[in-house]
PDB file of C-alpha atoms in Angstrom:
ATOM      1  CA  MET A   9      99.441  42.331 228.104  1.00  0.00           C
ATOM      2  CA  GLN A  10      98.320  40.039 225.283  1.00  0.00           C
ATOM      3  CA  HIS A  11      99.456  40.632 221.710  1.00  0.00           C
ATOM      4  CA  PRO A  12      97.817  39.215 218.575  1.00  0.00           C
ATOM      5  CA  PHE A  13     101.123  37.634 217.554  1.00  0.00           C
ATOM      6  CA  PRO A  14     103.758  35.486 219.244  1.00  0.00           C
ATOM      7  CA  TYR A  15     107.223  36.985 219.674  1.00  0.00           C
ATOM      8  CA  GLU A  16     110.681  36.050 220.774  1.00  0.00           C
ATOM      9  CA  VAL A  17     112.845  38.303 222.978  1.00  0.00           C
ATOM     10  CA  ILE A  18     116.611  38.341 222.576  1.00  0.00           C
ATOM     11  CA  TYR A  19     118.516  40.130 225.304  1.00  0.00           C
ATOM     12  CA  SER A  20     121.934  41.559 224.562  1.00  0.00           C
ATOM     13  CA  ASP A  21     124.339  44.406 225.339  1.00  0.00           C
ATOM     14  CA  ARG A  22     122.340  46.912 223.279  1.00  0.00           C
ATOM     15  CA  LYS A  23     120.937  50.243 224.457  1.00  0.00           C
ATOM     16  CA  SER A  24     117.602  50.328 222.693  1.00  0.00           C
ATOM     17  CA  LEU A  25     114.617  48.146 221.756  1.00  0.00           C
ATOM     18  CA  ALA A  26     114.226  46.911 218.188  1.00  0.00           C
ATOM     19  CA  ILE A  27     111.595  44.833 216.401  1.00  0.00           C
ATOM     20  CA  GLN A  28     112.482  42.467 213.569  1.00  0.00           C
ATOM     21  CA  ILE A  29     110.058  40.694 211.289  1.00  0.00           C
ATOM     22  CA  THR A  30     111.916  37.628 210.016  1.00  0.00           C
ATOM     23  CA  ALA A  31     111.682  36.093 206.576  1.00  0.00           C
ATOM     24  CA  GLN A  32     109.676  33.286 208.236  1.00  0.00           C
ATOM     25  CA  ALA A  33     107.051  35.872 209.306  1.00  0.00           C
ATOM     26  CA  THR A  34     107.909  35.799 213.021  1.00  0.00           C
ATOM     27  CA  VAL A  35     108.424  38.688 215.414  1.00  0.00           C
ATOM     28  CA  ARG A  36     111.748  39.066 217.185  1.00  0.00           C
ATOM     29  CA  VAL A  37     112.330  41.743 219.796  1.00  0.00           C
ATOM     30  CA  ARG A  38     115.887  42.725 220.626  1.00  0.00           C
ATOM     31  CA  ALA A  39     116.219  44.305 224.039  1.00  0.00           C
ATOM     32  CA  PRO A  40     118.872  45.483 226.516  1.00  0.00           C
ATOM     33  CA  LYS A  41     119.791  42.897 229.148  1.00  0.00           C
ATOM     34  CA  ASN A  42     118.143  44.817 231.957  1.00  0.00           C
ATOM     35  CA  CYS A  43     114.934  45.758 230.098  1.00  0.00           C
ATOM     36  CA  PRO A  44     111.820  44.875 232.112  1.00  0.00           C
ATOM     37  CA  ALA A  45     109.041  42.823 230.480  1.00  0.00           C
ATOM     38  CA  PRO A  46     106.391  45.579 230.933  1.00  0.00           C
ATOM     39  CA  THR A  47     108.569  47.974 228.897  1.00  0.00           C
ATOM     40  CA  ILE A  48     108.777  45.422 226.067  1.00  0.00           C
ATOM     41  CA  ASP A  49     104.984  44.860 226.221  1.00  0.00           C
ATOM     42  CA  THR A  50     104.295  48.592 226.045  1.00  0.00           C
ATOM     43  CA  PHE A  51     106.703  48.978 223.141  1.00  0.00           C
ATOM     44  CA  LEU A  52     105.007  46.145 221.253  1.00  0.00           C
ATOM     45  CA  TYR A  53     101.580  47.610 221.960  1.00  0.00           C
ATOM     46  CA  GLU A  54     102.655  51.026 220.608  1.00  0.00           C
ATOM     47  CA  LYS A  55     104.114  49.429 217.446  1.00  0.00           C
ATOM     48  CA  GLN A  56     101.326  46.853 216.995  1.00  0.00           C
ATOM     49  CA  ALA A  57      99.899  48.378 213.777  1.00  0.00           C
ATOM     50  CA  TRP A  58     103.369  48.463 212.184  1.00  0.00           C
ATOM     51  CA  ILE A  59     104.089  44.892 213.303  1.00  0.00           C
ATOM     52  CA  LEU A  60     100.795  43.531 211.926  1.00  0.00           C
ATOM     53  CA  LYS A  61     101.303  45.324 208.614  1.00  0.00           C
ATOM     54  CA  HIS A  62     104.807  43.881 208.161  1.00  0.00           C
ATOM     55  CA  LEU A  63     103.811  40.439 209.385  1.00  0.00           C
ATOM     56  CA  ASP A  64     101.145  40.383 206.705  1.00  0.00           C
ATOM     57  CA  SER A  65     103.682  41.414 204.040  1.00  0.00           C
ATOM     58  CA  ALA A  66     106.169  38.781 205.220  1.00  0.00           C
ATOM     59  CA  SER A  67     103.451  36.116 205.256  1.00  0.00           C
ATOM     60  CA  GLN A  68     102.470  36.960 201.706  1.00  0.00           C
ATOM     61  CA  ARG A  69     106.101  36.770 200.557  1.00  0.00           C
ATOM     62  CA  LEU A  70     106.458  33.439 202.338  1.00  0.00           C
ATOM     63  CA  GLU A  71     103.355  32.047 200.613  1.00  0.00           C
ATOM     64  CA  GLN A  72     104.541  33.294 197.220  1.00  0.00           C
ATOM     65  CA  SER A  73     107.971  31.733 197.651  1.00  0.00           C
ATOM     66  CA  SER A  74     106.450  28.391 198.661  1.00  0.00           C
ATOM     67  CA  GLU A  75     104.287  28.461 195.527  1.00  0.00           C
ATOM     68  CA  LYS A  76     107.340  28.767 193.275  1.00  0.00           C
ATOM     69  CA  PRO A  77     108.642  25.449 191.972  1.00  0.00           C
ATOM     70  CA  GLN A  78     111.952  24.460 193.518  1.00  0.00           C
ATOM     71  CA  ILE A  79     114.903  24.131 191.163  1.00  0.00           C
ATOM     72  CA  SER A  80     116.525  20.732 190.914  1.00  0.00           C
ATOM     73  CA  GLU A  81     120.055  20.119 192.162  1.00  0.00           C
ATOM     74  CA  ASN A  82     121.273  19.429 188.615  1.00  0.00           C
ATOM     75  CA  ASP A  83     119.790  22.716 187.331  1.00  0.00           C
ATOM     76  CA  ARG A  84     121.279  24.601 190.288  1.00  0.00           C
ATOM     77  CA  LYS A  85     124.758  23.227 189.507  1.00  0.00           C
ATOM     78  CA  ARG A  86     124.307  24.003 185.808  1.00  0.00           C
ATOM     79  CA  TYR A  87     123.309  27.617 186.547  1.00  0.00           C
ATOM     80  CA  ILE A  88     126.247  28.060 188.907  1.00  0.00           C
ATOM     81  CA  GLN A  89     128.648  26.764 186.245  1.00  0.00           C
ATOM     82  CA  LEU A  90     127.033  28.999 183.608  1.00  0.00           C
ATOM     83  CA  ALA A  91     127.421  32.021 185.910  1.00  0.00           C
ATOM     84  CA  ARG A  92     131.044  31.088 186.649  1.00  0.00           C
ATOM     85  CA  ASP A  93     131.818  30.903 182.908  1.00  0.00           C
ATOM     86  CA  ILE A  94     130.160  34.224 182.142  1.00  0.00           C
ATOM     87  CA  PHE A  95     131.729  36.050 185.104  1.00  0.00           C
ATOM     88  CA  THR A  96     135.161  34.645 184.335  1.00  0.00           C
ATOM     89  CA  ARG A  97     135.035  35.862 180.741  1.00  0.00           C
ATOM     90  CA  LYS A  98     133.712  39.297 181.755  1.00  0.00           C
ATOM     91  CA  THR A  99     136.254  39.654 184.518  1.00  0.00           C
ATOM     92  CA  GLU A 100     139.136  38.706 182.189  1.00  0.00           C
ATOM     93  CA  TYR A 101     137.861  41.174 179.600  1.00  0.00           C
ATOM     94  CA  TYR A 102     137.566  44.115 181.983  1.00  0.00           C
ATOM     95  CA  ALA A 103     140.763  43.275 183.837  1.00  0.00           C
ATOM     96  CA  ARG A 104     142.619  43.496 180.513  1.00  0.00           C
ATOM     97  CA  ILE A 105     140.993  46.829 179.653  1.00  0.00           C
ATOM     98  CA  MET A 106     141.729  48.271 183.093  1.00  0.00           C
ATOM     99  CA  GLY A 107     145.235  46.840 183.291  1.00  0.00           C
ATOM    100  CA  VAL A 108     144.610  45.036 186.585  1.00  0.00           C
ATOM    101  CA  THR A 109     144.825  41.451 187.764  1.00  0.00           C
ATOM    102  CA  TYR A 110     142.573  39.377 189.992  1.00  0.00           C
ATOM    103  CA  SER A 111     143.172  36.195 191.883  1.00  0.00           C
ATOM    104  CA  SER A 112     139.892  34.306 191.788  1.00  0.00           C
ATOM    105  CA  ILE A 113     136.142  34.490 191.303  1.00  0.00           C
ATOM    106  CA  SER A 114     133.836  33.086 193.955  1.00  0.00           C
ATOM    107  CA  ILE A 115     130.143  32.307 193.425  1.00  0.00           C
ATOM    108  CA  ARG A 116     128.125  31.724 196.579  1.00  0.00           C
ATOM    109  CA  GLU A 117     124.505  31.300 197.496  1.00  0.00           C
ATOM    110  CA  GLN A 118     124.151  34.119 200.018  1.00  0.00           C
ATOM    111  CA  LYS A 119     120.813  33.275 201.568  1.00  0.00           C
ATOM    112  CA  THR A 120     121.983  34.359 205.026  1.00  0.00           C
ATOM    113  CA  ARG A 121     123.221  37.705 203.712  1.00  0.00           C
ATOM    114  CA  TRP A 122     119.870  38.344 202.055  1.00  0.00           C
ATOM    115  CA  GLU A 123     118.067  37.558 205.332  1.00  0.00           C
ATOM    116  CA  ALA A 124     120.348  40.040 207.082  1.00  0.00           C
ATOM    117  CA  VAL A 125     119.402  42.716 204.566  1.00  0.00           C
ATOM    118  CA  GLN A 126     115.711  41.879 205.085  1.00  0.00           C
ATOM    119  CA  ARG A 127     116.122  42.120 208.859  1.00  0.00           C
ATOM    120  CA  ARG A 128     117.690  45.598 208.555  1.00  0.00           C
ATOM    121  CA  LYS A 129     114.936  46.657 206.191  1.00  0.00           C
ATOM    122  CA  PHE A 130     112.204  45.935 208.746  1.00  0.00           C
ATOM    123  CA  LYS A 131     114.048  47.156 211.851  1.00  0.00           C
ATOM    124  CA  LEU A 132     112.530  49.992 213.814  1.00  0.00           C
TER     125      LEU A 132
END
């Protein structure tokens, strides 16, 4: 059975089929290890309208993000330092009010966490 989109199948120790639309606007099917290909094809055919709708949305988001100007490395470092200063002051302030202590503040760029949230959002 032909589908109007390419897809990748990932087999694992799961019990059900799931479709993921990635942030890169690709289709990923997660399937049980023993799931036959015709079952996956039928599943994709039944969910084709949903897949096409979400592929379109993901493609639009991808285009919009590529249109945004990228921030320079110096600006990125400056914003991280600014955030660290603000969060440190706020944390010290509220820790004093609450009568608690804290050990450290960590600022990270959680791109992979955001992608995980996006994957869950589009999971069937």
